[in-house]
Amino acid sequence: MRKMIMAMSMAALTMAAAANAERPVNARQLNQERRIDAGTRSGKLTHSEASRLKSEQRSIANLKTRLKARHGGHLTAADKRLIHRKQERANSHILAQKRDAQRGKNHLKL
């Protein structure tokens, strides 16, 4: 009985650790999507800029899905580094588009 409880608790800890390892990747993806939406609402991004940035986020999400499928539902450390680099690049694209002179429908100069 004691061994079974220990095995079950170790399995639960392993699953919790795997879920926590993906949390930063998911949180960053969500944060960048929110930034794109906020830029569209404020007028800092045009519709076409937002569409391109959202497409970039979708391609990163698709890459993550493919990498997880390749490695049995988990992301390896190398996969996380690759996704992180792509999110860094997407972050710089979001910043550049929000800071350029083009404005969306609201024409706010924030």
Short mmCIF file of N, CA and C in Angstrom, two decimals:
data_model
loop_
_atom_site.label_atom_id
_atom_site.label_comp_id
_atom_site.label_asym_id
_atom_site.label_seq_id
_atom_site.Cartn_x
_atom_site.Cartn_y
_atom_site.Cartn_z
N MET A 1 0.82 -1.19 0.00
CA MET A 1 0.00 0.00 0.00
C MET A 1 0.86 1.26 0.00
N ARG A 2 1.88 1.23 0.84
CA ARG A 2 2.76 2.39 0.95
C ARG A 2 3.51 2.65 -0.36
N LYS A 3 3.98 1.58 -1.01
CA LYS A 3 4.69 1.71 -2.28
C LYS A 3 3.78 2.27 -3.36
N MET A 4 2.52 1.85 -3.35
CA MET A 4 1.57 2.34 -4.34
C MET A 4 1.30 3.83 -4.15
N ILE A 5 1.18 4.27 -2.92
CA ILE A 5 0.96 5.69 -2.65
C ILE A 5 2.17 6.50 -3.09
N MET A 6 3.36 6.00 -2.82
CA MET A 6 4.59 6.69 -3.24
C MET A 6 4.67 6.76 -4.76
N ALA A 7 4.33 5.68 -5.44
CA ALA A 7 4.38 5.67 -6.91
C ALA A 7 3.37 6.65 -7.49
N MET A 8 2.18 6.69 -6.90
CA MET A 8 1.16 7.62 -7.38
C MET A 8 1.56 9.07 -7.15
N SER A 9 2.17 9.36 -6.01
CA SER A 9 2.59 10.73 -5.74
C SER A 9 3.74 11.14 -6.66
N MET A 10 4.64 10.23 -6.97
CA MET A 10 5.73 10.54 -7.90
C MET A 10 5.19 10.79 -9.30
N ALA A 11 4.20 10.02 -9.72
CA ALA A 11 3.59 10.23 -11.03
C ALA A 11 2.90 11.58 -11.09
N ALA A 12 2.23 11.95 -10.02
CA ALA A 12 1.54 13.25 -9.98
C ALA A 12 2.55 14.38 -10.03
N LEU A 13 3.67 14.26 -9.32
CA LEU A 13 4.70 15.30 -9.35
C LEU A 13 5.32 15.42 -10.74
N THR A 14 5.54 14.30 -11.40
CA THR A 14 6.11 14.32 -12.75
C THR A 14 5.17 15.02 -13.72
N MET A 15 3.88 14.71 -13.64
CA MET A 15 2.92 15.35 -14.53
C MET A 15 2.81 16.84 -14.24
N ALA A 16 2.86 17.24 -12.98
CA ALA A 16 2.79 18.65 -12.62
C ALA A 16 4.03 19.40 -13.13
N ALA A 17 5.19 18.77 -13.04
CA ALA A 17 6.41 19.40 -13.53
C ALA A 17 6.36 19.60 -15.03
N ALA A 18 5.82 18.63 -15.75
CA ALA A 18 5.70 18.76 -17.21
C ALA A 18 4.74 19.88 -17.58
N ALA A 19 3.66 20.02 -16.84
CA ALA A 19 2.70 21.09 -17.12
C ALA A 19 3.31 22.45 -16.82
N ASN A 20 4.08 22.56 -15.74
CA ASN A 20 4.72 23.83 -15.39
C ASN A 20 5.80 24.21 -16.37
N ALA A 21 6.45 23.24 -16.99
CA ALA A 21 7.52 23.54 -17.94
C ALA A 21 6.98 24.22 -19.19
N GLU A 22 5.73 23.94 -19.56
CA GLU A 22 5.14 24.55 -20.75
C GLU A 22 4.48 25.88 -20.44
N ARG A 23 4.24 26.17 -19.18
CA ARG A 23 3.51 27.37 -18.81
C ARG A 23 4.14 28.66 -19.35
N PRO A 24 5.47 28.88 -19.28
CA PRO A 24 6.03 30.12 -19.82
C PRO A 24 5.81 30.27 -21.32
N VAL A 25 5.87 29.17 -22.06
CA VAL A 25 5.66 29.22 -23.50
C VAL A 25 4.22 29.64 -23.79
N ASN A 26 3.27 29.03 -23.10
CA ASN A 26 1.87 29.36 -23.31
C ASN A 26 1.55 30.78 -22.86
N ALA A 27 2.11 31.21 -21.74
CA ALA A 27 1.84 32.55 -21.22
C ALA A 27 2.38 33.61 -22.17
N ARG A 28 3.54 33.38 -22.73
CA ARG A 28 4.11 34.35 -23.65
C ARG A 28 3.28 34.45 -24.92
N GLN A 29 2.83 33.32 -25.42
CA GLN A 29 1.99 33.30 -26.62
C GLN A 29 0.72 34.10 -26.36
N LEU A 30 0.08 33.87 -25.24
CA LEU A 30 -1.15 34.58 -24.89
C LEU A 30 -0.89 36.07 -24.73
N ASN A 31 0.21 36.43 -24.07
CA ASN A 31 0.54 37.83 -23.86
C ASN A 31 0.76 38.55 -25.19
N GLN A 32 1.45 37.93 -26.12
CA GLN A 32 1.70 38.59 -27.39
C GLN A 32 0.42 38.73 -28.20
N GLU A 33 -0.46 37.74 -28.13
CA GLU A 33 -1.75 37.87 -28.83
C GLU A 33 -2.57 39.02 -28.24
N ARG A 34 -2.52 39.17 -26.93
CA ARG A 34 -3.22 40.28 -26.28
C ARG A 34 -2.63 41.63 -26.69
N ARG A 35 -1.32 41.69 -26.82
CA ARG A 35 -0.68 42.94 -27.24
C ARG A 35 -1.09 43.33 -28.65
N ILE A 36 -1.21 42.34 -29.52
CA ILE A 36 -1.64 42.61 -30.90
C ILE A 36 -3.07 43.14 -30.89
N ASP A 37 -3.94 42.50 -30.12
CA ASP A 37 -5.33 42.96 -30.03
C ASP A 37 -5.42 44.36 -29.45
N ALA A 38 -4.63 44.64 -28.43
CA ALA A 38 -4.64 45.97 -27.83
C ALA A 38 -4.13 47.03 -28.82
N GLY A 39 -3.13 46.67 -29.61
CA GLY A 39 -2.62 47.60 -30.61
C GLY A 39 -3.64 47.90 -31.69
N THR A 40 -4.45 46.91 -32.03
CA THR A 40 -5.51 47.11 -33.02
C THR A 40 -6.59 48.01 -32.45
N ARG A 41 -6.97 47.76 -31.20
CA ARG A 41 -8.01 48.58 -30.56
C ARG A 41 -7.57 50.03 -30.40
N SER A 42 -6.31 50.24 -30.04
CA SER A 42 -5.83 51.60 -29.81
C SER A 42 -5.53 52.35 -31.11
N GLY A 43 -5.41 51.62 -32.19
CA GLY A 43 -5.09 52.26 -33.47
C GLY A 43 -3.61 52.29 -33.78
N LYS A 44 -2.79 51.69 -32.93
CA LYS A 44 -1.35 51.65 -33.19
C LYS A 44 -1.01 50.67 -34.30
N LEU A 45 -1.89 49.70 -34.53
CA LEU A 45 -1.68 48.72 -35.59
C LEU A 45 -2.81 48.83 -36.61
N THR A 46 -2.44 48.75 -37.87
CA THR A 46 -3.46 48.68 -38.91
C THR A 46 -3.99 47.25 -38.98
N HIS A 47 -5.07 47.06 -39.70
CA HIS A 47 -5.65 45.73 -39.84
C HIS A 47 -4.66 44.77 -40.50
N SER A 48 -3.98 45.22 -41.53
CA SER A 48 -3.03 44.33 -42.22
C SER A 48 -1.82 44.00 -41.35
N GLU A 49 -1.34 44.98 -40.57
CA GLU A 49 -0.23 44.69 -39.66
C GLU A 49 -0.64 43.64 -38.62
N ALA A 50 -1.82 43.83 -38.05
CA ALA A 50 -2.31 42.88 -37.05
C ALA A 50 -2.48 41.49 -37.66
N SER A 51 -2.96 41.42 -38.89
CA SER A 51 -3.14 40.13 -39.55
C SER A 51 -1.80 39.42 -39.73
N ARG A 52 -0.77 40.15 -40.14
CA ARG A 52 0.55 39.55 -40.31
C ARG A 52 1.12 39.07 -38.98
N LEU A 53 0.95 39.89 -37.93
CA LEU A 53 1.48 39.50 -36.62
C LEU A 53 0.73 38.30 -36.05
N LYS A 54 -0.57 38.24 -36.25
CA LYS A 54 -1.35 37.08 -35.79
C LYS A 54 -0.97 35.83 -36.57
N SER A 55 -0.68 36.00 -37.85
CA SER A 55 -0.25 34.87 -38.66
C SER A 55 1.08 34.33 -38.13
N GLU A 56 1.97 35.23 -37.74
CA GLU A 56 3.25 34.82 -37.18
C GLU A 56 3.03 34.03 -35.88
N GLN A 57 2.11 34.48 -35.04
CA GLN A 57 1.80 33.78 -33.80
C GLN A 57 1.19 32.40 -34.08
N ARG A 58 0.33 32.32 -35.10
CA ARG A 58 -0.25 31.02 -35.46
C ARG A 58 0.82 30.06 -35.93
N SER A 59 1.79 30.56 -36.69
CA SER A 59 2.85 29.66 -37.18
C SER A 59 3.70 29.15 -36.02
N ILE A 60 3.91 29.98 -35.00
CA ILE A 60 4.66 29.54 -33.82
C ILE A 60 3.86 28.48 -33.07
N ALA A 61 2.55 28.70 -32.94
CA ALA A 61 1.69 27.72 -32.26
C ALA A 61 1.67 26.40 -33.02
N ASN A 62 1.63 26.47 -34.35
CA ASN A 62 1.66 25.25 -35.16
C ASN A 62 2.99 24.52 -35.00
N LEU A 63 4.08 25.27 -34.96
CA LEU A 63 5.39 24.67 -34.74
C LEU A 63 5.43 23.96 -33.40
N LYS A 64 4.91 24.60 -32.36
CA LYS A 64 4.88 24.00 -31.04
C LYS A 64 4.09 22.69 -31.06
N THR A 65 2.96 22.69 -31.75
CA THR A 65 2.14 21.48 -31.85
C THR A 65 2.90 20.36 -32.56
N ARG A 66 3.58 20.70 -33.66
CA ARG A 66 4.36 19.69 -34.38
C ARG A 66 5.50 19.14 -33.54
N LEU A 67 6.18 20.02 -32.80
CA LEU A 67 7.29 19.57 -31.96
C LEU A 67 6.80 18.67 -30.83
N LYS A 68 5.66 19.01 -30.24
CA LYS A 68 5.10 18.17 -29.19
C LYS A 68 4.72 16.80 -29.73
N ALA A 69 4.14 16.77 -30.93
CA ALA A 69 3.75 15.49 -31.53
C ALA A 69 4.98 14.65 -31.83
N ARG A 70 6.05 15.29 -32.22
CA ARG A 70 7.28 14.57 -32.57
C ARG A 70 7.91 13.92 -31.34
N HIS A 71 7.73 14.56 -30.16
CA HIS A 71 8.39 14.06 -28.95
C HIS A 71 7.41 13.52 -27.92
N GLY A 72 6.35 12.91 -28.38
CA GLY A 72 5.44 12.22 -27.47
C GLY A 72 4.64 13.13 -26.56
N GLY A 73 4.29 14.31 -27.01
CA GLY A 73 3.46 15.21 -26.22
C GLY A 73 4.23 16.13 -25.30
N HIS A 74 5.55 16.14 -25.39
CA HIS A 74 6.37 16.99 -24.53
C HIS A 74 7.29 17.85 -25.38
N LEU A 75 7.71 18.96 -24.83
CA LEU A 75 8.71 19.80 -25.48
C LEU A 75 10.06 19.55 -24.85
N THR A 76 11.06 19.35 -25.68
CA THR A 76 12.42 19.18 -25.16
C THR A 76 13.00 20.57 -24.89
N ALA A 77 14.14 20.60 -24.25
CA ALA A 77 14.80 21.87 -23.95
C ALA A 77 15.17 22.59 -25.25
N ALA A 78 15.60 21.84 -26.26
CA ALA A 78 15.94 22.46 -27.55
C ALA A 78 14.70 23.03 -28.22
N ASP A 79 13.57 22.33 -28.09
CA ASP A 79 12.31 22.82 -28.66
C ASP A 79 11.91 24.14 -27.99
N LYS A 80 12.06 24.19 -26.68
CA LYS A 80 11.71 25.41 -25.94
C LYS A 80 12.59 26.58 -26.35
N ARG A 81 13.89 26.30 -26.56
CA ARG A 81 14.80 27.36 -27.00
C ARG A 81 14.40 27.87 -28.38
N LEU A 82 14.03 26.96 -29.29
CA LEU A 82 13.62 27.35 -30.63
C LEU A 82 12.36 28.22 -30.57
N ILE A 83 11.38 27.80 -29.79
CA ILE A 83 10.14 28.56 -29.67
C ILE A 83 10.43 29.92 -29.03
N HIS A 84 11.32 29.93 -28.04
CA HIS A 84 11.67 31.19 -27.38
C HIS A 84 12.31 32.17 -28.38
N ARG A 85 13.21 31.67 -29.23
CA ARG A 85 13.83 32.54 -30.24
C ARG A 85 12.79 33.09 -31.20
N LYS A 86 11.86 32.25 -31.62
CA LYS A 86 10.82 32.71 -32.54
C LYS A 86 9.91 33.72 -31.85
N GLN A 87 9.63 33.53 -30.57
CA GLN A 87 8.80 34.50 -29.84
C GLN A 87 9.56 35.82 -29.64
N GLU A 88 10.86 35.75 -29.44
CA GLU A 88 11.66 36.98 -29.35
C GLU A 88 11.58 37.77 -30.66
N ARG A 89 11.71 37.06 -31.77
CA ARG A 89 11.62 37.71 -33.08
C ARG A 89 10.23 38.31 -33.29
N ALA A 90 9.20 37.57 -32.89
CA ALA A 90 7.83 38.07 -33.02
C ALA A 90 7.62 39.29 -32.13
N ASN A 91 8.22 39.28 -30.95
CA ASN A 91 8.13 40.43 -30.05
C ASN A 91 8.71 41.68 -30.70
N SER A 92 9.87 41.53 -31.33
CA SER A 92 10.48 42.69 -31.98
C SER A 92 9.63 43.17 -33.16
N HIS A 93 8.96 42.25 -33.85
CA HIS A 93 8.08 42.65 -34.95
C HIS A 93 6.87 43.43 -34.41
N ILE A 94 6.32 42.98 -33.29
CA ILE A 94 5.18 43.70 -32.69
C ILE A 94 5.60 45.11 -32.28
N LEU A 95 6.74 45.22 -31.63
CA LEU A 95 7.22 46.54 -31.21
C LEU A 95 7.46 47.47 -32.41
N ALA A 96 8.07 46.94 -33.43
CA ALA A 96 8.36 47.76 -34.61
C ALA A 96 7.08 48.24 -35.28
N GLN A 97 6.09 47.37 -35.39
CA GLN A 97 4.84 47.75 -36.05
C GLN A 97 4.04 48.74 -35.21
N LYS A 98 4.11 48.60 -33.89
CA LYS A 98 3.37 49.54 -33.03
C LYS A 98 4.03 50.91 -33.02
N ARG A 99 5.32 50.98 -33.26
CA ARG A 99 6.04 52.25 -33.18
C ARG A 99 6.15 52.97 -34.53
N ASP A 100 5.75 52.32 -35.62
CA ASP A 100 5.89 52.99 -36.91
C ASP A 100 4.82 54.07 -37.09
N ALA A 101 4.88 54.80 -38.17
CA ALA A 101 4.00 55.95 -38.40
C ALA A 101 2.60 55.55 -38.85
N GLN A 102 2.40 54.32 -39.24
CA GLN A 102 1.08 53.90 -39.70
C GLN A 102 0.14 53.78 -38.51
N ARG A 103 -1.11 54.19 -38.72
CA ARG A 103 -2.11 54.11 -37.67
C ARG A 103 -3.35 53.42 -38.20
N GLY A 104 -4.05 52.74 -37.28
CA GLY A 104 -5.29 52.07 -37.63
C GLY A 104 -6.47 53.03 -37.60
N LYS A 105 -7.66 52.47 -37.51
CA LYS A 105 -8.88 53.26 -37.60
C LYS A 105 -9.04 54.29 -36.49
N ASN A 106 -8.55 54.01 -35.28
CA ASN A 106 -8.76 54.94 -34.17
C ASN A 106 -7.86 56.17 -34.27
N HIS A 107 -6.76 56.08 -34.96
CA HIS A 107 -5.81 57.18 -35.17
C HIS A 107 -5.34 57.81 -33.87
N LEU A 108 -5.19 57.02 -32.86
CA LEU A 108 -4.71 57.52 -31.59
C LEU A 108 -3.19 57.65 -31.66
N LYS A 109 -2.67 58.72 -31.15
CA LYS A 109 -1.20 58.91 -31.10
C LYS A 109 -0.73 58.68 -29.68
N LEU A 110 -0.80 57.45 -29.21
CA LEU A 110 -0.41 57.12 -27.84
C LEU A 110 1.05 56.85 -27.72
#
